Every structure is written in C-alpha cells, then in structure tokens.
PDB file of C-alpha atoms in Angstrom:
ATOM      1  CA  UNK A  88    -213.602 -83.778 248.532  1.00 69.00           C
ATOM      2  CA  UNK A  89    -213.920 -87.251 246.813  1.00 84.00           C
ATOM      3  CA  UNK A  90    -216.152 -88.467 243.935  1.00 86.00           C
ATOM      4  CA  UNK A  91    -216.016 -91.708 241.755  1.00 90.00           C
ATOM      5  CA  UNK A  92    -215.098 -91.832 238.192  1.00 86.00           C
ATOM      6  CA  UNK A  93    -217.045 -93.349 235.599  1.00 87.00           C
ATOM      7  CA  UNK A  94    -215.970 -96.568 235.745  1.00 89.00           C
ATOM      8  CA  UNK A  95    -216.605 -97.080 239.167  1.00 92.00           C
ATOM      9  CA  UNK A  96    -219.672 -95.613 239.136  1.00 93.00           C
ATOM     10  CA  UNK A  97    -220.639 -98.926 236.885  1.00 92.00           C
ATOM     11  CA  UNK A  98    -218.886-101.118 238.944  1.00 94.00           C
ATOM     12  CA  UNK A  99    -221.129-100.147 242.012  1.00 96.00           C
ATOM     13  CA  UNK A 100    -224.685 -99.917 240.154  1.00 95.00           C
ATOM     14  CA  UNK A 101    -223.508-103.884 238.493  1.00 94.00           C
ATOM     15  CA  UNK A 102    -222.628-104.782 242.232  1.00 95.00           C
ATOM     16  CA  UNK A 103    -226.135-103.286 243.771  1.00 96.00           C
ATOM     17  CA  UNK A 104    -228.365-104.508 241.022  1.00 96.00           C
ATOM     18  CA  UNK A 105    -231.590-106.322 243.077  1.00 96.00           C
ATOM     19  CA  UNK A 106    -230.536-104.508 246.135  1.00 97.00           C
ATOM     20  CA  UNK A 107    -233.461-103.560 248.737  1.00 97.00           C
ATOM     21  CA  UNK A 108    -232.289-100.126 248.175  1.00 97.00           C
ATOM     22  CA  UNK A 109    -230.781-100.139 244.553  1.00 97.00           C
ATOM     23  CA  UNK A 110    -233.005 -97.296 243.083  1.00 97.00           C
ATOM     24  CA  UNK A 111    -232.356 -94.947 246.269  1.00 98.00           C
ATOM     25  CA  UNK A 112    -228.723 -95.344 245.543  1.00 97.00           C
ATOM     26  CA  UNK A 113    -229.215 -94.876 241.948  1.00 96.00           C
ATOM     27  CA  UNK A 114    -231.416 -91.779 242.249  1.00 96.00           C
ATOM     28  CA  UNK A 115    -228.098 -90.186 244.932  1.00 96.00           C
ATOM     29  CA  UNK A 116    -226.164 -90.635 241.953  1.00 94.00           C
ATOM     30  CA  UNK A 117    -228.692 -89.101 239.014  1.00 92.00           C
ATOM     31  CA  UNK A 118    -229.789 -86.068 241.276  1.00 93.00           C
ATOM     32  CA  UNK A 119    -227.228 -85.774 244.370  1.00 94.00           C
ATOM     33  CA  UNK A 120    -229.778 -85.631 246.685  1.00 96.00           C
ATOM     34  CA  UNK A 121    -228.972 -85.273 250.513  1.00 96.00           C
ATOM     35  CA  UNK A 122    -229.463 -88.577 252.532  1.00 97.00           C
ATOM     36  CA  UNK A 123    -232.256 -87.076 254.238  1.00 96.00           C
ATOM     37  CA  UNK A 124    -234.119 -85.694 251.368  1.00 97.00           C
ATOM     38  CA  UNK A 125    -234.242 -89.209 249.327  1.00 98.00           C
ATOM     39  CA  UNK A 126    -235.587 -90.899 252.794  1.00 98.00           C
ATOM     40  CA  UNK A 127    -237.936 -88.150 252.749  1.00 98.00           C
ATOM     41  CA  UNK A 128    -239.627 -89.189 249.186  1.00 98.00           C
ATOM     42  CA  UNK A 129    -242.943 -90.084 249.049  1.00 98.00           C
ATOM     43  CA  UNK A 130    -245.001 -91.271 246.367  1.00 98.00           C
ATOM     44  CA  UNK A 131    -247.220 -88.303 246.207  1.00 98.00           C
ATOM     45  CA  UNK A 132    -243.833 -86.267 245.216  1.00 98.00           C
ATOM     46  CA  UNK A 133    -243.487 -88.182 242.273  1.00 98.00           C
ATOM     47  CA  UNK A 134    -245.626 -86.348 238.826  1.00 96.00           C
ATOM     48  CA  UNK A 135    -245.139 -87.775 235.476  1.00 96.00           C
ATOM     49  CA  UNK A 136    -241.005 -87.442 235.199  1.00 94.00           C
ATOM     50  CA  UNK A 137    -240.668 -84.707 237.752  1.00 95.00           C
ATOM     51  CA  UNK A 138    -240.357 -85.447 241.433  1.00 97.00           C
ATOM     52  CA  UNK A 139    -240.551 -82.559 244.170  1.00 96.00           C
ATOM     53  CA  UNK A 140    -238.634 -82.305 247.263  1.00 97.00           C
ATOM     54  CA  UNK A 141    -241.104 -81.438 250.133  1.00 96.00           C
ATOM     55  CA  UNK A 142    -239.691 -83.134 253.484  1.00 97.00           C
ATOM     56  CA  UNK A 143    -236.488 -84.749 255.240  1.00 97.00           C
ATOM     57  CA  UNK A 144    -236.359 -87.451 257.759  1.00 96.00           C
ATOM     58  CA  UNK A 145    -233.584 -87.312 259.785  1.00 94.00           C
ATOM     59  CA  UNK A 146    -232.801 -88.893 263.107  1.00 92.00           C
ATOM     60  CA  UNK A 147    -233.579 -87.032 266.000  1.00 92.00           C
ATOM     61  CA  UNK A 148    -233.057 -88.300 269.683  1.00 88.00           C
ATOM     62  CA  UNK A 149    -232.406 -91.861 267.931  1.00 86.00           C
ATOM     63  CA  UNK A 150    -235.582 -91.664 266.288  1.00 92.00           C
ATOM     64  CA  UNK A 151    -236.467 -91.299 262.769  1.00 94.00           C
ATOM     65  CA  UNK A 152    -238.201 -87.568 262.217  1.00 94.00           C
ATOM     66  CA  UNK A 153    -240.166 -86.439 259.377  1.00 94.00           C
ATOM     67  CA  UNK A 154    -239.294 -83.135 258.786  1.00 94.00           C
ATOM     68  CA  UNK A 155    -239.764 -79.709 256.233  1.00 93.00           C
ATOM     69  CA  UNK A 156    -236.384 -78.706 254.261  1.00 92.00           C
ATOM     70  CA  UNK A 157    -234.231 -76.023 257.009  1.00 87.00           C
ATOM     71  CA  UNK A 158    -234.008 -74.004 253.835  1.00 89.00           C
ATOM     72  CA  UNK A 159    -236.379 -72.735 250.988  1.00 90.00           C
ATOM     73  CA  UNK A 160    -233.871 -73.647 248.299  1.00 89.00           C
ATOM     74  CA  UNK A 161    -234.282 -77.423 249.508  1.00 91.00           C
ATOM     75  CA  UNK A 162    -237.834 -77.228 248.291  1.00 94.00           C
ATOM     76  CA  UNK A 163    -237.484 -77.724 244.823  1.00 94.00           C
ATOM     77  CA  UNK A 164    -238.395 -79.937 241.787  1.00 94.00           C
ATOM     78  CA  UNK A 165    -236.090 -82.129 239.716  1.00 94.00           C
ATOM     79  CA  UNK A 166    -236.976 -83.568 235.858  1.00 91.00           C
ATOM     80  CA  UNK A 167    -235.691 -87.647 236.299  1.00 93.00           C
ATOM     81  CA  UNK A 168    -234.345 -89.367 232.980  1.00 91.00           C
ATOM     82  CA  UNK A 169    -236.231 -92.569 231.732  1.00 92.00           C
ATOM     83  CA  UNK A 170    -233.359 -94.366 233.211  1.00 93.00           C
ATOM     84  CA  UNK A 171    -234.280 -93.191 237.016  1.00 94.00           C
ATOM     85  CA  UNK A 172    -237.951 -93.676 236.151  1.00 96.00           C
ATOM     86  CA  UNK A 173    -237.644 -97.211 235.413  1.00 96.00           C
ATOM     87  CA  UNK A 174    -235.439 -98.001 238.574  1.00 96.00           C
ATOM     88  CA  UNK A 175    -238.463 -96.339 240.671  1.00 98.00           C
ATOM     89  CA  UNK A 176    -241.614 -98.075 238.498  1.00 98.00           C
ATOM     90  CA  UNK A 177    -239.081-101.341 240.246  1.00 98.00           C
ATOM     91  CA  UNK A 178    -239.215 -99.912 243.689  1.00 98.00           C
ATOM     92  CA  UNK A 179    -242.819 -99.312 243.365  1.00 98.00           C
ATOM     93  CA  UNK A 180    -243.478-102.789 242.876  1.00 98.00           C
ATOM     94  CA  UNK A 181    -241.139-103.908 245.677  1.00 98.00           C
ATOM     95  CA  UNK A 182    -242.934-101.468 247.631  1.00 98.00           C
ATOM     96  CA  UNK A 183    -246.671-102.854 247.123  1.00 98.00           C
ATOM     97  CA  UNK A 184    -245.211-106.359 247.824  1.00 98.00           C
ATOM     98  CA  UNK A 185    -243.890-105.046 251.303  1.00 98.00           C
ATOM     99  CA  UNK A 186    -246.931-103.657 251.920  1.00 98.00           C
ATOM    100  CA  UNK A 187    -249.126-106.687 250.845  1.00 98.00           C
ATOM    101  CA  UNK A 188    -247.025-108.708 253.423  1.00 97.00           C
ATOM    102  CA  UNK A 189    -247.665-106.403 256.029  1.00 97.00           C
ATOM    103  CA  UNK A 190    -251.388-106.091 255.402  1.00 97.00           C
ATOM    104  CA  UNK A 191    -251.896-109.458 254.581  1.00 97.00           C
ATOM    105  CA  UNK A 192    -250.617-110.469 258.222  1.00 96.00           C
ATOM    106  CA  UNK A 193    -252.943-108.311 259.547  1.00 97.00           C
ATOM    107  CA  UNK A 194    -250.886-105.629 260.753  1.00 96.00           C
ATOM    108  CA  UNK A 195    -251.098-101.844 259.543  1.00 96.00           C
ATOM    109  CA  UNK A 196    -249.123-100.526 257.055  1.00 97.00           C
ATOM    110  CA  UNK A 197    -248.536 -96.767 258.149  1.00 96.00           C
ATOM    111  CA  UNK A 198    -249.839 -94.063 255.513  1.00 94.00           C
ATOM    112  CA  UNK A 199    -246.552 -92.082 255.267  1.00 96.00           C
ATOM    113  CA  UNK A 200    -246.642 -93.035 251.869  1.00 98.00           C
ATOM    114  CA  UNK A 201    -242.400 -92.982 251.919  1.00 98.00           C
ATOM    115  CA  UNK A 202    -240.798 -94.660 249.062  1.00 98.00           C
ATOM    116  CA  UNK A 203    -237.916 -96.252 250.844  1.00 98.00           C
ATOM    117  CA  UNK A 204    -239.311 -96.895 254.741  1.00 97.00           C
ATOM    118  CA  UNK A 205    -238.511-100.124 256.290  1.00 96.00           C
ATOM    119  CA  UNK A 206    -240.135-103.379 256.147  1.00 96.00           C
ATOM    120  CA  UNK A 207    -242.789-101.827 258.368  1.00 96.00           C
ATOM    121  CA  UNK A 208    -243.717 -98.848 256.495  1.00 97.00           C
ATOM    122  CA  UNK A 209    -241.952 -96.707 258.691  1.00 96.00           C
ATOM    123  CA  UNK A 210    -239.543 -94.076 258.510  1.00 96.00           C
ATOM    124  CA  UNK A 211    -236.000 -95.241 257.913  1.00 96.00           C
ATOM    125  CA  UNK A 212    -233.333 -94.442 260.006  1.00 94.00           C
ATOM    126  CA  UNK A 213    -230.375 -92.615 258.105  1.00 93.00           C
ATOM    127  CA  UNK A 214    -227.675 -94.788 259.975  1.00 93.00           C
ATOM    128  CA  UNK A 215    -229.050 -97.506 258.125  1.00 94.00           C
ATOM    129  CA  UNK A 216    -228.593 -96.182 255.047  1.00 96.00           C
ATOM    130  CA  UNK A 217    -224.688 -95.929 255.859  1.00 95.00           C
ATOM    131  CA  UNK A 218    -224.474 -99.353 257.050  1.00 95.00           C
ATOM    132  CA  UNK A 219    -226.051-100.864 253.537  1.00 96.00           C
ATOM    133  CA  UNK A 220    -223.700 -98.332 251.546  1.00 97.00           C
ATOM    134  CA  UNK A 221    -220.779 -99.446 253.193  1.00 96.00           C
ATOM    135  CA  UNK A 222    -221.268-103.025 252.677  1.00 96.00           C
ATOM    136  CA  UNK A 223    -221.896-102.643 249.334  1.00 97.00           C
ATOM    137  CA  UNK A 224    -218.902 -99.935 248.552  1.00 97.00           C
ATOM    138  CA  UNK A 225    -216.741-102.101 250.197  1.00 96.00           C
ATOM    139  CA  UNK A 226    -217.283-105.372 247.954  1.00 96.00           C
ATOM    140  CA  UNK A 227    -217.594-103.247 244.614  1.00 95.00           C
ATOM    141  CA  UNK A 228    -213.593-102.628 244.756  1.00 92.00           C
ATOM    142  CA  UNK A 229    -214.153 -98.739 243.795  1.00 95.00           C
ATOM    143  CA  UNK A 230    -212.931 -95.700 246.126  1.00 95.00           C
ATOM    144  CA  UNK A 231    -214.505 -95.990 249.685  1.00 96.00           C
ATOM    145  CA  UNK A 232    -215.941 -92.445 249.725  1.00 96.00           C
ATOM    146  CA  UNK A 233    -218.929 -91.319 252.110  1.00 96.00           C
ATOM    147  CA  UNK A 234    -222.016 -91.708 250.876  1.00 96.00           C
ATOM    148  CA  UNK A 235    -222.130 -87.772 250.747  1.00 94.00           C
ATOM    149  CA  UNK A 236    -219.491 -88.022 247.704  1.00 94.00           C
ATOM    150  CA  UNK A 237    -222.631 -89.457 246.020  1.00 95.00           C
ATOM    151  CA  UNK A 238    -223.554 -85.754 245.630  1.00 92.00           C
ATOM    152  CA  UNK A 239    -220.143 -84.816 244.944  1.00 89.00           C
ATOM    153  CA  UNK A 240    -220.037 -87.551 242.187  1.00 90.00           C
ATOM    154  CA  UNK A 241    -223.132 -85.935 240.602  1.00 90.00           C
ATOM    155  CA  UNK A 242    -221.727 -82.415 240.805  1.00 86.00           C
ATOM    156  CA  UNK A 243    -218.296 -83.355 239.167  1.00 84.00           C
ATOM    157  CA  UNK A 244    -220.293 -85.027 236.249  1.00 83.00           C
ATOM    158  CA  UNK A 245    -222.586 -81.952 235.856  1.00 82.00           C
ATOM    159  CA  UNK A 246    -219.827 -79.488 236.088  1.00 80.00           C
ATOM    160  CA  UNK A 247    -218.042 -81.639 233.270  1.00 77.00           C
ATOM    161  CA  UNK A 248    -220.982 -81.719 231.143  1.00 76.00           C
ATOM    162  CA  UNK A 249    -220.870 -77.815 231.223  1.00 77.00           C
ATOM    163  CA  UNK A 250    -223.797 -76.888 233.650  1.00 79.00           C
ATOM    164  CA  UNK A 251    -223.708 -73.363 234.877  1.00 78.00           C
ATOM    165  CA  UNK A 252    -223.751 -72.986 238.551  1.00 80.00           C
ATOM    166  CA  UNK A 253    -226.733 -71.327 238.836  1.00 81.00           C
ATOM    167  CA  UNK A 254    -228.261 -73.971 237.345  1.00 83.00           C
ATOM    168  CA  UNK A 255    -226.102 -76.937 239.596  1.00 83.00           C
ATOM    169  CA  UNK A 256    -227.349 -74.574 242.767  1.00 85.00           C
ATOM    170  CA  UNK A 257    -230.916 -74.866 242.000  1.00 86.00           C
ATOM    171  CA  UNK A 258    -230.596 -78.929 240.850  1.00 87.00           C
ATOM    172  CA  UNK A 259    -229.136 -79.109 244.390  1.00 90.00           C
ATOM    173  CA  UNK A 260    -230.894 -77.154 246.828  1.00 89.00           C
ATOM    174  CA  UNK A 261    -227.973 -75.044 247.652  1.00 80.00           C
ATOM    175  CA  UNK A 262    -228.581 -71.875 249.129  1.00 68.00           C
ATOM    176  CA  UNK A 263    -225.718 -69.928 248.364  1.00 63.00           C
ATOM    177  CA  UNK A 264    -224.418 -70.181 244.607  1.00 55.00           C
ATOM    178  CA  UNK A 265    -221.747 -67.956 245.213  1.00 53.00           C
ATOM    179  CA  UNK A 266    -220.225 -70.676 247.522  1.00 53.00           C
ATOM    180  CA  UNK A 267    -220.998 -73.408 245.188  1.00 52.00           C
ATOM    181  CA  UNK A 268    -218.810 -71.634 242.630  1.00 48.00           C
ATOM    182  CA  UNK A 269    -215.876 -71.703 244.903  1.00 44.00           C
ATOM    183  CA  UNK A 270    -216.663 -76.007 245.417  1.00 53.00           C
ATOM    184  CA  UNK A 271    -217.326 -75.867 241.361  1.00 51.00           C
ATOM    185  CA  UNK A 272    -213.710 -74.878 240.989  1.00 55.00           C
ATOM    186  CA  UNK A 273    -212.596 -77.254 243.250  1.00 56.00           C
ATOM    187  CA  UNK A 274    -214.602 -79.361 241.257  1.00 51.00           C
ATOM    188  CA  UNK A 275    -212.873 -78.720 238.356  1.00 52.00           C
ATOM    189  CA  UNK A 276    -209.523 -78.734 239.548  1.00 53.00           C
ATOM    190  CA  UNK A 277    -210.089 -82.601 240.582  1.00 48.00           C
ATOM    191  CA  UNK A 278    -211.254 -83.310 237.369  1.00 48.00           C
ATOM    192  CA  UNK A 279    -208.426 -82.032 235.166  1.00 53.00           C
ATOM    193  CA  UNK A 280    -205.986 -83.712 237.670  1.00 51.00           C
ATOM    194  CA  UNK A 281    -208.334 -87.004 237.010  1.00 51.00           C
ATOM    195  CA  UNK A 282    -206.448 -90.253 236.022  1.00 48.00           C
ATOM    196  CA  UNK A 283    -209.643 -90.539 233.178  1.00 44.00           C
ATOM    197  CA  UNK A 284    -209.290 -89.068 229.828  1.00 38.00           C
ATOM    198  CA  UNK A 285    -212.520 -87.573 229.783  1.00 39.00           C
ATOM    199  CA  UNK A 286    -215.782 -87.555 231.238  1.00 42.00           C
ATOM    200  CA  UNK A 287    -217.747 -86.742 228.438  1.00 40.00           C
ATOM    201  CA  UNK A 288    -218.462 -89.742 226.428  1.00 39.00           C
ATOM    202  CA  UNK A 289    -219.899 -90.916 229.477  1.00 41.00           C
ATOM    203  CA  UNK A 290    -222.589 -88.454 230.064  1.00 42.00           C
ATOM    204  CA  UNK A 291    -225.915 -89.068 229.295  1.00 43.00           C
ATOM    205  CA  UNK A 292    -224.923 -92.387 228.404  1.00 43.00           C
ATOM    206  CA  UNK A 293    -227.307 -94.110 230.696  1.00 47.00           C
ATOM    207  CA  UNK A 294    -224.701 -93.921 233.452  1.00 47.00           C
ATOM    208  CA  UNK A 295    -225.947 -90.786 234.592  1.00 49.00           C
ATOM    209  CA  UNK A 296    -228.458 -89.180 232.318  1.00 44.00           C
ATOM    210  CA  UNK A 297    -230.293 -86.982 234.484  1.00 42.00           C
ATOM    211  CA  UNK A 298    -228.406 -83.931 233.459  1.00 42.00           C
ATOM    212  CA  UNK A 299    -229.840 -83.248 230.294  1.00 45.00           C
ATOM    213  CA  UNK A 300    -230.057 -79.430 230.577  1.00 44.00           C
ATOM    214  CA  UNK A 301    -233.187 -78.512 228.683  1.00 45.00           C
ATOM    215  CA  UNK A 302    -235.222 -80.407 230.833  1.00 47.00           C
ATOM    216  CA  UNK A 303    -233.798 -78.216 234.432  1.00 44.00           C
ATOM    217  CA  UNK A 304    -233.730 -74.975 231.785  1.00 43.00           C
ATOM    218  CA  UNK A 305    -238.116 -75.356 232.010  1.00 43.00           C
ATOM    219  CA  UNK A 306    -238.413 -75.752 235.524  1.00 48.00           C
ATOM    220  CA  UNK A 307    -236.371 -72.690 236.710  1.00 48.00           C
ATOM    221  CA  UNK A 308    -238.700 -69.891 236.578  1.00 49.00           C
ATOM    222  CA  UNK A 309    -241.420 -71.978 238.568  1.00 50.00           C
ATOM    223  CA  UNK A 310    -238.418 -73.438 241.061  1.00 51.00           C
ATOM    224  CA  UNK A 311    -237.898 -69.416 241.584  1.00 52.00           C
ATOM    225  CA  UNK A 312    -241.682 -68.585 242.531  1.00 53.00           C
ATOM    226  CA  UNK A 313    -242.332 -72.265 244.731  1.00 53.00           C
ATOM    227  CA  UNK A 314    -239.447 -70.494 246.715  1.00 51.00           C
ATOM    228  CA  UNK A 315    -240.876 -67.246 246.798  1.00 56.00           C
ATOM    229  CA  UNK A 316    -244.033 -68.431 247.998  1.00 56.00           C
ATOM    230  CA  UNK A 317    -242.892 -70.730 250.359  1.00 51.00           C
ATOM    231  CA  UNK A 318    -240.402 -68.875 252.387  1.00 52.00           C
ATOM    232  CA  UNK A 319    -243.439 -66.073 252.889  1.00 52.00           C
ATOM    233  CA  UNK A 320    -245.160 -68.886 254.174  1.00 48.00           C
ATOM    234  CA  UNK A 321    -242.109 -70.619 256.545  1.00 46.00           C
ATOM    235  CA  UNK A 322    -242.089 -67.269 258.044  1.00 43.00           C
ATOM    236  CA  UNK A 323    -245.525 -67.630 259.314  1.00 44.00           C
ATOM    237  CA  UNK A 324    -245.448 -71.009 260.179  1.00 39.00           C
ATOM    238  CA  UNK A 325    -243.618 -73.655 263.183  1.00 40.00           C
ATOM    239  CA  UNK A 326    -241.793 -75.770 261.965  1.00 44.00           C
ATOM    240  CA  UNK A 327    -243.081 -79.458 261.131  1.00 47.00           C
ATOM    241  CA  UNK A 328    -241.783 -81.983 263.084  1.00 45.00           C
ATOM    242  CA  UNK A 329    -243.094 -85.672 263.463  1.00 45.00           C
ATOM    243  CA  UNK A 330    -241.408 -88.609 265.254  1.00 42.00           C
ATOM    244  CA  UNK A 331    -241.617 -91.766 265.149  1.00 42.00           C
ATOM    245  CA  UNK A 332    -240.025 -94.327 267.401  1.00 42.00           C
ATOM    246  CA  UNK A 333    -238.320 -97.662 265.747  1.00 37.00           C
TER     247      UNK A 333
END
C-alpha cells in the first residue's frame, strides 16, 4: 500500500495545472473515487455541492461500457469543498468548448452527458486514464504510485484528520467496514512510520479540503435509505450494461 505525502501531493496538482484532465485527477484526490466511478460522472450527478455516484464505465471486450455500481454501497453521494467545485465550474467550460467544436463541424455530440469523455463525447477508455497519469507522475518527481494510491492518498489523509471508519466506508463505497478497519490500521501504521511531521496542518488547507466532517455527518442517514431502496430494486432488475465501440 502506497500513498503520497503532502508535499507531493502539491507538487503533482502545480505540475497538472491546465491539464485536459486536471479536475478528474483533482477530484481522485478530494474523494478517492475508483477510476471507473469518476469516468462514470455525468453532469446530471452533480446538485448544488453534492455529486452522486450512479454508474461506472469500465472497459469491456476493449470497449468502453457504461455500467451500474456491482455493489449498493457504490451508490452513494459525496458533499465537494469549494475548492473541487471550482476545478469542475473549469471542466464545465472546457467541456461546452469540446462540444461546440464537435457540433459546430457538424458532427453529433453524443448525449451521455459524461463529464470527462473524449474529444468525441464518448465514453473514455480507463487505459487512457493510466497512460495520462503516468506521464504526468513521472515528470512531477513525487513517488510513482498507481493511480489507485490516489484513493489510498485520500484515505491516509482522512484517517489522519480523525474520520471514523464508518464514516471513511460510506465516503468510499466500501462494502465491508469491518475490512476497511483492518486497511485503516494499516493506514495508520504508514503514517506514524511517515518521514513528515504531521499531516494535520495540511488538512483542509485547500490541499485536500473535502473532508470536512460535518458536511458527510448530514448525508449519512439518507446514504443509508438510497441503499436500502436501491438494493430492493437491483434485486429485481438486469443489470445495465451499454457499450460503446471507440
């Protein structure tokens, strides 16, 4: 298990700034959502400061597929700090530009409504997403971790700002708490053996604010009943599943 420390958490974000695919980055790091679940955003998700998670894509038979969370605990909603906000009112702009050029050439701009497709409007396929992140990891000079220490780097900064695992679980998706307390010690054992004197001055800093806990404390009880309702409903339902070829 490997996550960045502060500092290098700046380095990157100074390194990435006017990126294509800055505020997806940015929002791994604020939220530690999965890879699939952030090319899964759409605009629709996205109400006042809270954003839901509602769909994947992930690549299936080397195509990009548009697909429900496997679990009921990936269906969730997440309050965004004013710092996150601002990096997607940036993408959004980016994102009506990319659409005006496709329109404006007379081509179709697909209504999928994603917030980080490719040029084209559609889907994005995840490998893609590895091949930007490890060009840009590897001229930041920071630790080359996997982008899937992003969410490691998140959960190391929550657990060191004192959120409860419950609470980390839900923020998450995880399914299992109980397991996530085992990787929360883990957690914490990297962090005390951490070179850096302390994580805490850096919290809610603007380096990673979005764990302000009395924001996630108001969303709980209706995180609990989405998931009640919706796993009555997965069970009488197929499973969505749309491809689309690149």
């Amino acid at each position: 298990m490997a996550f960045w420390e502060p500092s290098e958490i700046r380095t990157f974000l100074t390194t990435i700034q006017g990126h294509r695919l800055e505020a997806l980055f940015y929002l791994a790091l604020t939220t530690g959502l999965r890879k699939a679940e952030l090319l899964g955003l759409r605009w629709s998700d996205l109400h006042g400061d809270t954003l839901s998670v509602r769909q994947t894509v992930v690549r299936v038979a080397y195509t990009p597929t548009i697909e429900t969370p496997k679990t009921a605990a990936g269906i969730r909603d997440l309050i965004l700090d004013p710092d996150t906000l601002d990096h997607l009112r940036v993408r959004r702009d980016a994102w009506e530009t990319e659409r005006a050029a496709i329109t404006g050439a007379g081509e179709t701009w697909p209504n999928h409504d994603l917030m980080f497709p490719n040029l084209t409007g559609q889907p994005l396929m995840p490998w893609r997403i590895d091949y930007h992140w490890r060009a840009l990891r590897d001229t930041s000079n920071v630790t080359p971790i996997r982008f899937h220490d992003l969410r490691h780097t998140y959960a190391s900064l929550a657990i060191a700002s004192g959120m409860d695992v419950r609470m980390l679980a839900e923020r998450l998706g995880h399914g299992a708490p109980g397991h996530l307390a085992v990787d929360a010690q883990r957690h914490q054992t990297l962090l005390d053996a951490a070179p850096t004197a302390s994580l805490e001055p850096h919290l809610g800093s603007g380096l990673c604010p979005g764990l302000d806990l009395e924001p996630l404390l108001t969303l709980r009880g209706r995180n609990e009943q989405r998931r009640s309702d919706r796993k009555s409903t997965r069970l009488n339902s197929s499973h969505r599943c749309i491809s689309y070829a690149v």
